[in-house]
């Protein structure tokens, strides 16, 4: 079974800084990957699908890239509302999620 | 914009059946794929399955023997039943709309409802 490993587990940054989140698949199953943002008390929000396409209403500071087994979510300049937990997702036999990266305020 | 809202008992006894409802508004339940996803404490999000009004279903094999999904289009609701629950089924349960882009992704989610399995 494919395992998605996200790193780092926690990212301590200040508003205005750039965030780079990694998601690595244990084997290459798809060139399509998604990213979600989760805030306390809210359901996940789709940010990126098909590796690099922004979902409806997602600001341009969010971008995704990658292929094969290595994927990246980049937030070019952190806004206060971006401090949250981020999950990657890919589909092997069924959809699988990574373990998450928490972006916290430094 | 489609909105989803989960509802159901917050406490279920071991060996009993967990039953949840998802109310859909802002979009037709007959034209999309609908899914359930859960997150147990300290664990990653786990896909439970999806169904399509036209009759297609897809369940996580690890849960398939215990899962049933169904729909009531007149009420714009869909349902999850999970039988023979144990403490391992304690989780926040989310309903979501699944959309096939290049792959299957979940583009609208409810806020989630916590279900605890305990006697």
mmCIF file of C-alpha atoms in Angstrom:
data_model
loop_
_atom_site.group_PDB
_atom_site.id
_atom_site.type_symbol
_atom_site.label_atom_id
_atom_site.label_comp_id
_atom_site.label_asym_id
_atom_site.label_seq_id
_atom_site.Cartn_x
_atom_site.Cartn_y
_atom_site.Cartn_z
ATOM 1 C CA UNK A 1 0.000 0.000 0.000
ATOM 2 C CA UNK A 2 1.199 3.501 -0.853
ATOM 3 C CA UNK A 3 2.125 5.727 2.072
ATOM 4 C CA UNK A 4 2.259 9.521 1.835
ATOM 5 C CA UNK A 5 4.874 11.086 4.087
ATOM 6 C CA UNK A 6 4.708 14.799 4.772
ATOM 7 C CA UNK A 7 7.582 16.894 6.033
ATOM 8 C CA UNK A 8 8.249 18.690 8.158
ATOM 9 C CA UNK A 9 5.657 17.754 10.758
ATOM 10 C CA UNK A 10 5.704 21.336 12.041
ATOM 11 C CA UNK A 11 6.853 24.519 10.386
ATOM 12 C CA UNK A 12 7.411 27.599 12.570
ATOM 13 C CA UNK A 13 7.253 30.743 10.473
ATOM 14 C CA UNK A 14 6.278 34.394 10.673
ATOM 15 C CA UNK A 15 3.667 36.181 8.576
ATOM 16 C CA UNK A 16 5.154 37.267 5.285
ATOM 17 C CA UNK A 17 7.582 34.359 5.121
ATOM 18 C CA UNK A 18 7.551 31.638 2.486
ATOM 19 C CA UNK A 19 6.365 28.155 3.400
ATOM 20 C CA UNK A 20 7.478 25.040 1.573
ATOM 21 C CA UNK A 21 5.714 21.786 2.423
ATOM 22 C CA UNK A 22 6.741 18.390 1.111
ATOM 23 C CA UNK A 23 4.732 15.261 0.385
ATOM 24 C CA UNK A 24 6.531 12.101 -0.669
ATOM 25 C CA UNK A 25 4.829 8.924 -1.895
ATOM 26 C CA UNK A 26 6.374 5.552 -1.071
ATOM 27 C CA UNK A 27 5.905 4.612 -4.706
ATOM 28 C CA UNK A 28 4.812 6.384 -7.843
ATOM 29 C CA UNK A 29 1.130 5.749 -8.504
ATOM 30 C CA UNK A 30 -0.111 8.994 -9.990
ATOM 31 C CA UNK A 31 1.104 12.360 -11.151
ATOM 32 C CA UNK A 32 -1.973 13.878 -9.553
ATOM 33 C CA UNK A 33 -1.887 15.084 -5.972
ATOM 34 C CA UNK A 34 -4.094 17.348 -3.896
ATOM 35 C CA UNK A 35 -3.540 19.606 -0.909
ATOM 36 C CA UNK A 36 -6.006 20.527 1.830
ATOM 37 C CA UNK A 37 -6.000 23.101 4.609
ATOM 38 C CA UNK A 38 -7.632 22.345 7.944
ATOM 39 C CA UNK A 39 -8.389 24.851 10.676
ATOM 40 C CA UNK A 40 -9.765 24.024 14.133
ATOM 41 C CA UNK A 41 -13.489 23.360 14.073
ATOM 42 C CA UNK A 42 -13.672 23.403 10.284
ATOM 43 C CA UNK A 43 -13.697 20.762 7.601
ATOM 44 C CA UNK A 44 -10.770 20.461 5.210
ATOM 45 C CA UNK A 45 -10.603 22.933 2.342
ATOM 46 C CA UNK A 46 -9.277 21.850 -1.021
ATOM 47 C CA UNK A 47 -6.438 24.156 -2.057
ATOM 48 C CA UNK A 48 -4.735 22.369 -4.924
ATOM 49 C CA UNK A 49 -5.831 19.513 -7.172
ATOM 50 C CA UNK A 50 -4.115 17.738 -10.024
ATOM 51 C CA UNK A 51 -0.779 18.714 -8.402
ATOM 52 C CA UNK A 52 -0.739 22.337 -9.516
ATOM 53 C CA UNK A 53 -4.278 23.619 -10.131
ATOM 54 C CA UNK A 54 -5.764 25.978 -7.606
ATOM 55 C CA UNK A 55 -9.278 25.189 -6.450
ATOM 56 C CA UNK A 56 -12.030 27.775 -6.760
ATOM 57 C CA UNK A 57 -11.348 30.879 -4.698
ATOM 58 C CA UNK A 58 -7.842 29.901 -3.604
ATOM 59 C CA UNK A 59 -5.400 32.827 -3.595
ATOM 60 C CA UNK A 60 -2.463 32.876 -5.975
ATOM 61 C CA UNK A 61 0.033 32.716 -3.096
ATOM 62 C CA UNK A 62 -0.711 28.978 -2.946
ATOM 63 C CA UNK A 63 1.020 26.877 -5.583
ATOM 64 C CA UNK A 64 1.699 23.199 -6.063
ATOM 65 C CA UNK A 65 4.301 21.308 -8.022
ATOM 66 C CA UNK A 66 5.908 17.918 -8.385
ATOM 67 C CA UNK A 67 5.647 14.573 -10.090
ATOM 68 C CA UNK A 68 6.372 10.909 -9.520
ATOM 69 C CA UNK A 69 6.940 10.546 -5.799
ATOM 70 C CA UNK A 70 7.833 14.098 -4.735
ATOM 71 C CA UNK A 71 5.362 16.937 -4.446
ATOM 72 C CA UNK A 72 5.485 20.413 -2.935
ATOM 73 C CA UNK A 73 3.009 22.986 -1.700
ATOM 74 C CA UNK A 74 4.396 26.513 -1.569
ATOM 75 C CA UNK A 75 2.815 29.485 0.138
ATOM 76 C CA UNK A 76 4.706 32.473 -1.194
ATOM 77 C CA UNK A 77 3.993 34.873 1.642
ATOM 78 C CA UNK A 78 2.123 33.693 4.714
ATOM 79 C CA UNK A 79 -0.995 35.554 5.734
ATOM 80 C CA UNK A 80 -2.324 35.281 9.311
ATOM 81 C CA UNK A 81 -5.158 33.018 8.121
ATOM 82 C CA UNK A 82 -2.696 30.515 6.611
ATOM 83 C CA UNK A 83 -1.541 29.153 9.966
ATOM 84 C CA UNK A 84 -3.228 25.766 9.942
ATOM 85 C CA UNK A 85 -2.617 22.087 9.214
ATOM 86 C CA UNK A 86 -2.058 20.948 5.632
ATOM 87 C CA UNK A 87 -2.637 17.479 4.207
ATOM 88 C CA UNK A 88 -1.699 15.985 0.888
ATOM 89 C CA UNK A 89 -3.873 13.387 -0.837
ATOM 90 C CA UNK A 90 -3.435 10.972 -3.679
ATOM 91 C CA UNK A 91 -5.393 8.003 -4.961
ATOM 92 C CA UNK A 92 -3.904 4.553 -5.183
ATOM 93 C CA UNK A 93 -6.556 1.838 -4.883
ATOM 94 C CA UNK A 94 -8.540 4.418 -2.914
ATOM 95 C CA UNK A 95 -7.765 7.960 -1.743
ATOM 96 C CA UNK A 96 -4.979 8.242 0.796
ATOM 97 C CA UNK A 97 -3.862 11.155 2.926
ATOM 98 C CA UNK A 98 -0.539 12.231 4.339
ATOM 99 C CA UNK A 99 0.103 12.707 8.021
ATOM 100 C CA UNK A 100 -0.072 16.490 7.863
ATOM 101 C CA UNK A 101 2.163 19.520 8.326
ATOM 102 C CA UNK A 102 1.245 22.135 10.878
ATOM 103 C CA UNK A 103 2.272 25.708 10.129
ATOM 104 C CA UNK A 104 2.529 27.578 13.400
ATOM 105 C CA UNK A 105 3.340 31.177 14.191
ATOM 106 C CA UNK A 106 6.966 31.653 15.150
ATOM 107 C CA UNK B 1 -21.703 26.848 -3.578
ATOM 108 C CA UNK B 2 -22.531 23.441 -2.171
ATOM 109 C CA UNK B 3 -22.648 23.133 1.618
ATOM 110 C CA UNK B 4 -22.656 19.968 3.687
ATOM 111 C CA UNK B 5 -23.655 19.326 7.286
ATOM 112 C CA UNK B 6 -23.187 16.095 9.208
ATOM 113 C CA UNK B 7 -25.523 14.969 11.972
ATOM 114 C CA UNK B 8 -25.963 11.927 14.158
ATOM 115 C CA UNK B 9 -25.395 10.491 17.614
ATOM 116 C CA UNK B 10 -22.178 11.568 19.280
ATOM 117 C CA UNK B 11 -21.967 8.368 21.313
ATOM 118 C CA UNK B 12 -22.359 4.797 20.099
ATOM 119 C CA UNK B 13 -21.923 1.616 22.127
ATOM 120 C CA UNK B 14 -19.425 -1.048 21.063
ATOM 121 C CA UNK B 15 -20.851 -3.670 18.685
ATOM 122 C CA UNK B 16 -23.705 -1.361 17.674
ATOM 123 C CA UNK B 17 -24.262 0.493 14.394
ATOM 124 C CA UNK B 18 -23.036 4.020 13.759
ATOM 125 C CA UNK B 19 -25.498 5.994 11.633
ATOM 126 C CA UNK B 20 -24.778 9.446 10.224
ATOM 127 C CA UNK B 21 -26.637 11.825 7.924
ATOM 128 C CA UNK B 22 -25.208 14.456 5.619
ATOM 129 C CA UNK B 23 -27.451 17.309 4.497
ATOM 130 C CA UNK B 24 -26.536 18.840 1.167
ATOM 131 C CA UNK B 25 -27.557 22.331 0.108
ATOM 132 C CA UNK B 26 -26.610 24.577 -2.775
ATOM 133 C CA UNK B 27 -26.284 21.759 -5.276
ATOM 134 C CA UNK B 28 -28.088 18.673 -6.536
ATOM 135 C CA UNK B 29 -27.297 15.430 -4.790
ATOM 136 C CA UNK B 30 -28.164 13.604 -8.005
ATOM 137 C CA UNK B 31 -25.281 14.929 -10.042
ATOM 138 C CA UNK B 32 -22.155 14.332 -7.991
ATOM 139 C CA UNK B 33 -20.167 11.769 -6.080
ATOM 140 C CA UNK B 34 -20.591 11.858 -2.309
ATOM 141 C CA UNK B 35 -18.138 10.578 0.223
ATOM 142 C CA UNK B 36 -17.426 9.889 3.868
ATOM 143 C CA UNK B 37 -14.006 10.423 5.412
ATOM 144 C CA UNK B 38 -12.968 10.149 9.044
ATOM 145 C CA UNK B 39 -10.087 11.094 11.312
ATOM 146 C CA UNK B 40 -9.409 9.211 14.514
ATOM 147 C CA UNK B 41 -7.482 10.971 17.293
ATOM 148 C CA UNK B 42 -3.805 11.211 16.413
ATOM 149 C CA UNK B 43 -4.265 9.535 13.038
ATOM 150 C CA UNK B 44 -4.436 10.726 9.475
ATOM 151 C CA UNK B 45 -7.588 11.249 7.476
ATOM 152 C CA UNK B 46 -9.066 7.945 6.335
ATOM 153 C CA UNK B 47 -11.263 7.488 3.272
ATOM 154 C CA UNK B 48 -14.366 5.435 3.988
ATOM 155 C CA UNK B 49 -15.973 5.436 0.570
ATOM 156 C CA UNK B 50 -18.131 7.201 -1.968
ATOM 157 C CA UNK B 51 -21.312 6.565 -3.865
ATOM 158 C CA UNK B 52 -22.838 8.021 -6.952
ATOM 159 C CA UNK B 53 -26.583 8.483 -7.346
ATOM 160 C CA UNK B 54 -26.465 6.459 -10.532
ATOM 161 C CA UNK B 55 -25.540 3.473 -8.407
ATOM 162 C CA UNK B 56 -21.787 3.274 -8.335
ATOM 163 C CA UNK B 57 -20.039 2.783 -5.015
ATOM 164 C CA UNK B 58 -16.457 2.533 -3.863
ATOM 165 C CA UNK B 59 -15.520 1.503 -0.362
ATOM 166 C CA UNK B 60 -12.213 1.330 1.469
ATOM 167 C CA UNK B 61 -11.497 -2.391 1.488
ATOM 168 C CA UNK B 62 -10.534 -2.312 5.152
ATOM 169 C CA UNK B 63 -14.070 -1.168 6.048
ATOM 170 C CA UNK B 64 -16.107 -2.576 3.182
ATOM 171 C CA UNK B 65 -17.678 -5.446 5.099
ATOM 172 C CA UNK B 66 -19.152 -3.031 7.650
ATOM 173 C CA UNK B 67 -20.075 0.006 5.519
ATOM 174 C CA UNK B 68 -23.280 0.948 3.739
ATOM 175 C CA UNK B 69 -23.905 4.273 2.009
ATOM 176 C CA UNK B 70 -27.283 5.390 0.747
ATOM 177 C CA UNK B 71 -29.162 8.483 -0.372
ATOM 178 C CA UNK B 72 -32.543 10.185 -0.126
ATOM 179 C CA UNK B 73 -32.709 12.562 -3.068
ATOM 180 C CA UNK B 74 -36.048 14.042 -1.974
ATOM 181 C CA UNK B 75 -34.428 15.329 1.193
ATOM 182 C CA UNK B 76 -31.008 16.073 -0.319
ATOM 183 C CA UNK B 77 -29.439 13.752 2.251
ATOM 184 C CA UNK B 78 -27.019 10.881 2.156
ATOM 185 C CA UNK B 79 -26.191 8.408 4.865
ATOM 186 C CA UNK B 80 -23.454 6.305 6.380
ATOM 187 C CA UNK B 81 -23.963 3.131 8.350
ATOM 188 C CA UNK B 82 -21.023 1.405 9.987
ATOM 189 C CA UNK B 83 -21.807 -1.818 11.792
ATOM 190 C CA UNK B 84 -20.125 -3.629 14.682
ATOM 191 C CA UNK B 85 -18.223 -0.573 15.860
ATOM 192 C CA UNK B 86 -15.312 -0.683 18.277
ATOM 193 C CA UNK B 87 -13.269 1.978 20.027
ATOM 194 C CA UNK B 88 -11.121 2.152 16.890
ATOM 195 C CA UNK B 89 -14.074 3.701 15.085
ATOM 196 C CA UNK B 90 -14.005 6.724 17.378
ATOM 197 C CA UNK B 91 -13.328 9.638 15.050
ATOM 198 C CA UNK B 92 -14.479 12.884 13.543
ATOM 199 C CA UNK B 93 -16.585 11.892 10.556
ATOM 200 C CA UNK B 94 -16.767 14.193 7.543
ATOM 201 C CA UNK B 95 -19.059 14.095 4.571
ATOM 202 C CA UNK B 96 -17.658 15.546 1.373
ATOM 203 C CA UNK B 97 -18.336 15.954 -2.314
ATOM 204 C CA UNK B 98 -15.890 14.014 -4.431
ATOM 205 C CA UNK B 99 -15.045 15.313 -7.885
ATOM 206 C CA UNK B 100 -13.091 13.618 -10.622
ATOM 207 C CA UNK B 101 -10.573 16.095 -11.858
ATOM 208 C CA UNK B 102 -7.498 14.332 -13.220
ATOM 209 C CA UNK B 103 -8.025 12.162 -10.144
ATOM 210 C CA UNK B 104 -10.538 11.966 -7.353
ATOM 211 C CA UNK B 105 -10.433 14.913 -4.953
ATOM 212 C CA UNK B 106 -12.811 16.273 -2.331
ATOM 213 C CA UNK B 107 -13.831 19.834 -3.091
ATOM 214 C CA UNK B 108 -16.524 20.532 -0.503
ATOM 215 C CA UNK B 109 -16.595 19.292 3.080
ATOM 216 C CA UNK B 110 -18.803 19.470 6.121
ATOM 217 C CA UNK B 111 -17.387 20.649 9.422
ATOM 218 C CA UNK B 112 -17.341 17.113 10.766
ATOM 219 C CA UNK B 113 -19.062 15.401 13.653
ATOM 220 C CA UNK B 114 -17.326 13.598 16.504
ATOM 221 C CA UNK B 115 -18.493 10.068 17.166
ATOM 222 C CA UNK B 116 -17.233 8.300 20.269
ATOM 223 C CA UNK B 117 -17.578 4.554 20.663
ATOM 224 C CA UNK B 118 -17.876 3.730 24.334
ATOM 225 C CA UNK B 119 -20.091 1.797 26.695
#
